[in-house]
Tab-separated table of C-alpha atoms and ligand atoms in Angstrom:
chain	number	residue	atom	x	y	z
A	1	MET	CA	87.806	86.457	114.148
A	2	LYS	CA	91.171	87.798	115.160
A	3	SER	CA	93.438	90.471	113.307
A	4	LYS	CA	97.263	90.609	113.923
A	5	ALA	CA	100.199	93.157	112.928
A	6	SER	CA	103.750	93.873	113.905
A	7	ALA	CA	105.760	96.384	113.288
A	8	PRO	CA	109.668	97.461	113.901
A	9	GLY	CA	110.589	100.341	115.810
A	10	LYS	CA	113.196	102.567	114.097
A	11	VAL	CA	116.275	105.120	115.195
A	12	ILE	CA	117.865	108.175	113.208
A	13	LEU	CA	120.907	107.481	112.253
A	14	PHE	CA	122.085	110.767	111.124
A	15	GLY	CA	119.811	114.603	110.907
A	16	GLU	CA	117.997	114.455	113.284
A	17	HIS	CA	117.330	118.718	113.598
A	18	PHE	CA	118.923	119.191	110.765
A	19	VAL	CA	116.265	117.549	108.893
A	20	VAL	CA	113.531	120.304	110.267
A	21	TYR	CA	115.334	123.201	108.277
A	22	GLY	CA	115.709	120.870	104.953
A	23	VAL	CA	118.678	118.717	105.362
A	24	LYS	CA	118.260	114.756	103.998
A	25	ALA	CA	118.323	112.475	107.451
A	26	ILE	CA	119.214	108.469	107.316
A	27	LEU	CA	116.835	106.697	109.564
A	28	CYS	CA	116.215	102.866	109.938
A	29	ALA	CA	114.386	100.129	110.854
A	30	ILE	CA	115.183	97.937	114.420
A	31	ASN	CA	114.635	94.932	115.182
A	32	LYS	CA	112.587	95.578	118.304
A	33	ARG	CA	108.394	95.447	117.546
A	34	VAL	CA	104.950	96.162	118.733
A	35	THR	CA	102.704	93.156	117.772
A	36	VAL	CA	98.510	94.181	117.810
A	37	SER	CA	95.907	92.047	117.711
A	38	ALA	CA	91.850	92.987	117.070
A	39	SER	CA	89.257	91.360	117.658
A	40	LYS	CA	85.372	92.529	116.597
A	41	ILE	CA	83.184	91.546	120.160
A	42	HIS	CA	79.440	91.986	120.652
A	43	GLU	CA	79.537	94.673	123.532
A	44	ASN	CA	79.888	97.896	122.734
A	45	THR	CA	82.860	98.644	123.878
A	46	ILE	CA	85.859	99.813	122.503
A	47	SER	CA	88.345	97.779	125.443
A	48	ILE	CA	92.232	98.496	124.713
A	49	LYS	CA	94.782	96.762	126.725
A	50	SER	CA	98.538	97.235	127.093
A	51	ASN	CA	101.739	96.886	128.952
A	52	ILE	CA	101.260	101.264	130.241
A	53	GLY	CA	98.267	100.624	131.036
A	54	ASP	CA	94.200	99.578	129.817
A	55	LEU	CA	91.547	101.612	127.952
A	56	ASN	CA	87.944	101.203	128.073
A	57	MET	CA	85.065	102.964	125.620
A	58	PRO	CA	82.025	103.199	124.192
A	59	PRO	CA	82.478	104.240	120.491
A	60	ASN	CA	81.476	107.222	119.272
A	61	LYS	CA	82.886	109.870	121.545
A	62	PRO	CA	85.027	112.795	120.366
A	63	ILE	CA	88.698	112.035	120.067
A	64	THR	CA	89.447	115.794	122.112
A	65	GLU	CA	87.458	113.489	125.065
A	66	ILE	CA	90.170	110.679	125.139
A	67	LYS	CA	93.334	111.766	126.915
A	68	SER	CA	95.040	107.974	127.298
A	69	PRO	CA	98.094	108.051	125.377
A	70	LEU	CA	96.175	104.714	124.018
A	71	LYS	CA	94.271	107.306	121.950
A	72	PRO	CA	95.281	106.605	118.222
A	73	PHE	CA	93.979	102.761	119.082
A	74	TYR	CA	90.732	104.281	119.390
A	75	PHE	CA	90.755	106.745	116.824
A	76	LEU	CA	91.438	103.644	114.565
A	77	ALA	CA	88.583	101.179	116.053
A	78	ASN	CA	86.288	104.111	116.346
A	79	LYS	CA	87.024	105.117	112.360
A	80	MET	CA	86.941	101.513	110.844
A	81	ILE	CA	83.824	100.916	112.441
A	82	GLU	CA	81.968	104.541	111.320
A	83	LYS	CA	83.486	103.668	107.975
A	84	HIS	CA	81.832	99.936	107.356
A	85	ASN	CA	78.728	101.129	109.214
A	86	GLN	CA	79.385	98.245	111.667
A	87	ASN	CA	77.186	97.707	114.874
A	88	THR	CA	80.399	96.080	116.847
A	89	GLY	CA	82.679	96.736	119.408
A	90	MET	CA	86.424	95.945	119.660
A	91	GLU	CA	89.379	93.966	122.457
A	92	ILE	CA	92.469	95.276	120.833
A	93	LEU	CA	95.394	93.915	122.524
A	94	VAL	CA	99.140	95.849	122.052
A	95	GLN	CA	102.739	94.122	123.019
A	96	SER	CA	105.719	95.805	122.806
A	97	GLU	CA	109.401	95.259	122.978
A	98	ILE	CA	109.717	98.873	122.010
A	99	PRO	CA	110.856	101.638	125.576
A	100	LEU	CA	108.353	104.300	125.392
A	101	GLY	CA	108.999	107.819	124.864
A	102	VAL	CA	112.642	107.763	124.114
A	103	GLY	CA	112.970	108.100	120.331
A	104	LEU	CA	113.045	104.904	119.459
A	105	GLY	CA	109.399	105.202	118.163
A	106	SER	CA	107.032	103.025	119.886
A	107	SER	CA	104.304	104.934	118.822
A	108	SER	CA	105.033	105.038	115.535
A	109	ALA	CA	105.024	100.829	115.012
A	110	CYS	CA	102.022	101.624	117.552
A	111	CYS	CA	100.255	103.160	115.073
A	112	VAL	CA	101.519	101.446	111.720
A	113	ALA	CA	100.523	97.381	114.071
A	114	GLY	CA	97.202	99.275	115.384
A	115	ALA	CA	95.887	100.168	112.063
A	116	ALA	CA	97.191	97.062	109.660
A	117	ALA	CA	95.611	94.822	112.741
A	118	ILE	CA	92.008	96.880	113.552
A	119	SER	CA	91.722	97.549	109.045
A	120	ARG	CA	91.854	93.946	108.383
A	121	LEU	CA	89.212	93.366	110.360
A	122	PHE	CA	86.986	94.916	107.904
A	123	SER	CA	88.634	94.680	104.687
A	124	GLU	CA	92.125	93.677	102.571
A	125	THR	CA	93.791	97.326	103.003
A	126	SER	CA	97.251	97.668	101.115
A	127	LYS	CA	100.761	99.045	102.929
A	128	LYS	CA	100.185	101.957	101.759
A	129	GLU	CA	96.157	102.599	103.113
A	130	ILE	CA	97.858	100.914	105.987
A	131	LEU	CA	100.809	104.207	106.405
A	132	GLU	CA	97.639	106.508	105.268
A	133	LEU	CA	95.590	105.524	108.229
A	134	ALA	CA	99.111	105.101	110.690
A	135	ILE	CA	99.937	108.825	109.936
A	136	GLU	CA	96.478	110.329	110.789
A	137	ALA	CA	96.323	108.336	114.135
A	138	GLU	CA	99.577	109.395	114.891
A	139	ARG	CA	98.040	113.367	114.583
A	140	THR	CA	95.692	112.317	117.454
A	141	ILE	CA	99.073	112.442	120.252
A	142	PHE	CA	101.699	114.659	117.840
A	143	GLN	CA	100.360	116.726	115.248
A	144	ASN	CA	103.312	117.794	113.539
A	145	THR	CA	104.151	114.394	113.065
A	146	SER	CA	106.680	114.439	109.791
A	147	GLY	CA	105.407	111.246	109.152
A	148	ALA	CA	109.182	109.648	108.662
A	149	ASP	CA	108.956	107.537	111.667
A	150	CYS	CA	105.462	106.049	110.719
A	151	THR	CA	106.933	105.042	106.734
A	152	VAL	CA	110.064	103.317	108.291
A	153	CYS	CA	107.914	101.277	110.879
A	154	THR	CA	105.805	100.228	107.614
A	155	PHE	CA	108.638	99.506	104.946
A	156	GLY	CA	111.501	98.536	106.957
A	157	GLY	CA	114.762	98.948	105.917
A	158	ILE	CA	117.311	102.564	105.544
A	159	MET	CA	115.280	105.346	104.215
A	160	GLU	CA	116.408	108.550	103.188
A	161	TYR	CA	114.346	112.059	103.513
A	162	ASP	CA	114.014	114.904	103.365
A	163	LYS	CA	110.748	117.635	103.741
A	164	LYS	CA	111.364	118.514	99.798
A	165	ASN	CA	110.922	115.603	98.170
A	166	GLY	CA	110.102	112.719	101.108
A	167	PHE	CA	111.302	109.502	101.487
A	168	SER	CA	113.256	106.495	99.457
A	169	LYS	CA	114.203	103.520	100.133
A	170	ILE	CA	118.460	103.318	100.302
A	171	ASN	CA	118.986	99.588	98.795
A	172	SER	CA	121.938	98.748	101.154
A	173	GLU	CA	121.908	95.713	103.549
A	174	PRO	CA	125.131	97.170	106.395
A	175	ASN	CA	125.632	94.807	108.162
A	176	PHE	CA	125.743	96.162	111.416
A	177	HIS	CA	124.332	96.132	115.206
A	178	LEU	CA	123.417	99.576	117.011
A	179	VAL	CA	124.027	99.151	120.950
A	180	ILE	CA	120.539	101.424	122.277
A	181	ALA	CA	121.830	102.848	125.229
A	182	ASN	CA	118.643	104.628	127.948
A	183	SER	CA	119.976	108.122	129.685
A	184	GLU	CA	116.587	107.510	131.337
A	185	ILE	CA	116.258	111.201	131.596
A	186	GLU	CA	113.186	112.455	130.186
A	187	HIS	CA	112.996	114.726	127.583
A	188	SER	CA	109.735	116.732	125.427
A	189	THR	CA	110.853	116.534	121.664
A	190	GLU	CA	108.418	119.483	120.730
A	191	ALA	CA	110.843	122.138	123.961
A	192	ILE	CA	113.699	120.722	122.171
A	193	VAL	CA	112.894	121.586	119.183
A	194	ALA	CA	112.744	124.921	119.996
A	195	ASN	CA	115.341	125.046	121.849
A	196	VAL	CA	117.124	124.587	119.147
A	197	LYS	CA	114.849	127.110	116.792
A	198	GLN	CA	116.389	129.826	119.699
A	199	PHE	CA	120.309	129.377	118.697
A	200	LYS	CA	119.420	129.531	115.326
A	201	GLU	CA	117.867	132.790	115.673
A	202	LYS	CA	120.524	133.941	117.596
A	203	ASN	CA	123.290	132.346	115.635
A	204	GLU	CA	121.817	132.636	111.831
A	205	GLU	CA	124.815	132.237	109.840
A	206	LYS	CA	127.068	129.315	112.350
A	207	PHE	CA	123.241	127.360	112.122
A	208	SER	CA	123.784	128.142	108.141
A	209	ASN	CA	127.033	126.528	108.397
A	210	LEU	CA	126.353	123.542	110.409
A	211	CYS	CA	123.360	123.029	107.751
A	212	LYS	CA	125.882	122.834	104.954
A	213	GLU	CA	128.440	120.482	106.864
A	214	GLU	CA	125.468	118.254	108.039
A	215	SER	CA	124.757	117.724	104.441
A	216	GLU	CA	127.662	116.706	103.426
A	217	LEU	CA	127.899	114.948	106.367
A	218	VAL	CA	124.679	112.777	104.893
A	219	ASN	CA	125.688	112.564	101.175
A	220	ASN	CA	130.128	110.679	102.686
A	221	VAL	CA	127.146	108.118	104.607
A	222	LEU	CA	125.396	107.478	101.684
A	223	VAL	CA	128.340	106.152	100.097
A	224	LEU	CA	129.404	104.849	103.547
A	225	LEU	CA	126.395	102.963	103.550
A	226	LYS	CA	126.747	101.285	100.368
A	227	ASN	CA	130.480	100.275	101.293
A	228	ASN	CA	129.479	98.284	104.776
A	229	ASP	CA	131.941	100.776	105.620
A	230	LEU	CA	131.370	100.732	109.302
A	231	SER	CA	135.047	102.169	110.705
A	232	GLY	CA	134.095	105.690	108.745
A	233	LEU	CA	130.516	105.700	109.475
A	234	GLY	CA	130.837	105.420	112.835
A	235	LYS	CA	133.733	108.684	112.675
A	236	ASN	CA	130.468	109.940	110.742
A	237	MET	CA	128.450	109.344	114.206
A	238	LEU	CA	131.196	110.712	115.831
A	239	LYS	CA	131.251	114.273	113.839
A	240	ASN	CA	127.491	114.399	113.535
A	241	GLN	CA	127.159	113.918	117.433
A	242	GLU	CA	130.101	117.262	117.313
A	243	TYR	CA	127.322	119.414	115.533
A	244	LEU	CA	124.905	118.420	117.764
A	245	GLU	CA	126.017	119.599	120.975
A	246	THR	CA	127.102	122.694	119.368
A	247	ILE	CA	123.476	123.342	118.722
A	248	GLY	CA	123.137	122.697	122.298
A	249	ILE	CA	120.653	119.318	122.956
A	250	SER	CA	123.407	117.032	124.617
A	251	ASN	CA	124.223	117.079	128.518
A	252	GLU	CA	127.025	116.228	130.277
A	253	LYS	CA	125.006	112.636	131.014
A	254	LEU	CA	125.007	112.078	127.394
A	255	ARG	CA	128.164	113.315	127.253
A	256	SER	CA	129.415	110.426	129.487
A	257	MET	CA	127.832	107.713	127.692
A	258	ILE	CA	128.848	108.486	124.351
A	259	GLU	CA	132.274	109.115	125.488
A	260	LEU	CA	132.271	105.396	127.413
A	261	ALA	CA	130.644	103.712	124.308
A	262	GLN	CA	133.913	105.344	121.722
A	263	GLU	CA	136.188	102.952	123.995
A	264	SER	CA	134.975	99.605	122.138
A	265	SER	CA	132.401	100.788	119.504
A	266	PHE	CA	133.679	102.272	115.785
A	267	GLY	CA	131.132	105.378	116.791
A	268	ALA	CA	128.574	106.588	118.859
A	269	LYS	CA	125.794	109.736	119.119
A	270	ILE	CA	122.488	110.335	120.192
A	271	THR	CA	119.535	109.420	118.100
A	272	GLY	CA	116.409	111.492	118.191
A	273	ALA	CA	115.668	114.991	119.725
A	274	GLY	CA	118.033	114.896	122.312
A	275	GLY	CA	118.252	116.605	125.981
A	276	GLY	CA	117.805	112.901	126.986
A	277	GLY	CA	116.584	109.876	125.225
A	278	CYS	CA	118.989	107.090	123.429
A	279	ILE	CA	122.008	106.953	121.929
A	280	ILE	CA	123.192	104.608	119.703
A	281	ALA	CA	126.744	103.177	119.684
A	282	LEU	CA	127.746	101.579	116.115
A	283	THR	CA	129.740	97.736	116.089
A	284	ASP	CA	129.928	94.507	114.535
A	285	GLU	CA	129.658	91.159	115.973
A	286	SER	CA	133.731	91.995	117.038
A	287	ASN	CA	132.736	94.410	119.709
A	288	LEU	CA	128.550	94.445	119.883
A	289	GLU	CA	129.177	92.282	123.253
A	290	ASN	CA	131.753	94.694	124.659
A	291	VAL	CA	129.553	97.475	124.418
A	292	VAL	CA	126.676	96.088	126.403
A	293	GLU	CA	129.062	95.023	128.755
A	294	GLN	CA	130.468	98.022	129.691
A	295	PHE	CA	126.336	99.928	129.767
A	296	LYS	CA	125.618	96.915	132.165
A	297	LYS	CA	128.064	97.585	133.846
A	298	LYS	CA	127.338	101.175	134.435
A	299	ASN	CA	123.935	100.364	135.023
A	300	TYR	CA	122.041	101.771	132.098
A	301	GLU	CA	119.184	100.399	130.092
A	302	CYS	CA	120.827	98.953	126.820
A	303	PHE	CA	120.542	96.062	124.256
A	304	SER	CA	121.133	95.818	120.829
A	305	ALA	CA	119.143	96.548	117.594
A	306	LYS	CA	119.821	95.781	114.178
A	307	ILE	CA	117.669	96.580	111.111
A	308	ASP	CA	114.614	95.265	110.301
A	309	PHE	CA	114.315	95.460	106.350
A	310	LYS	CA	111.149	93.569	106.741
A	311	GLY	CA	108.850	96.041	108.044
A	312	LEU	CA	105.209	95.613	108.626
A	313	ASP	CA	103.777	92.333	109.169
A	314	THR	CA	100.168	90.551	108.935
A	315	PHE	CA	99.344	86.868	110.586
B	1	LIG	C1	112.604	113.869	117.151
B	1	LIG	O1	112.694	112.362	116.371
B	1	LIG	C2	113.730	114.227	115.543
B	1	LIG	C3	113.770	115.794	115.097
B	1	LIG	O2	115.158	115.741	113.689
B	1	LIG	C4	112.576	116.521	115.085
B	1	LIG	C5	111.515	116.167	113.706
B	1	LIG	O3	112.417	116.076	112.982
B	1	LIG	O4	110.155	116.431	113.842
B	1	LIG	C6	114.496	116.418	116.423
């Protein structure tokens, strides 16, 4: 028997970094997916094949001994084999359309699709249970994850999240396209979050004012999303980008990418931790092709994405 599942990647539309200090953030799932298929095999091994490499290990190894980025899949397979007390191996195949390590939720999508494909080999599992498993698996590689990414990858659509109140789905279906361009500068989320903490400690008052402004901005954005006001949303993206500049997570290359995007999009900003990774530019059918062309002409890796409203899919 083969079990297959897919889950979308995500972007942070508004509120990254400030969310760490209690401000509300807005995330959305994008229509780029990870697909995972899993089947039980007779050999006593957990075998994982992916476009970033392979992992072959017998079950029951302590998770701390696994050094591969494919560790969450091993964790999930091992956990399910143990839980159901079965004498089986497993073959797992991972196919991803989401670029890795650039803040687009590839690891969360892997954990969600992996948790669904693997657990459903043993029993029917609800979306809620799959999400819990996925967050547990993601913690094997990113201990302090808030769970926000796995949540949006599981349920799809747009969500608001803050530390105190958790997640709630935004029931708007705005009709925009995002152009996502990759700076190809590697970044460490952990290091950048630590730099922002330093900035905050040196500039308490300034930072607290920025948090207030970001909070107001996010509240305005919630109305603009309902009204599908792309011009207003774009302006707020640029305003949000100014706040991200102030806390020091931008750089020359990201700034020049945002300038380039501004020539024909409604607005653009960094998405995620910054320091590298990706920018997003807001477009609709009238300017999408132009923005993509502009980035391609300058040899940027770039693609367009829409909101994914489906979330986790199993088949
Ligand atoms: C990283 O994708 C988002 C940050 O806000 C960190 C976090 O929320 O954990 C920078």
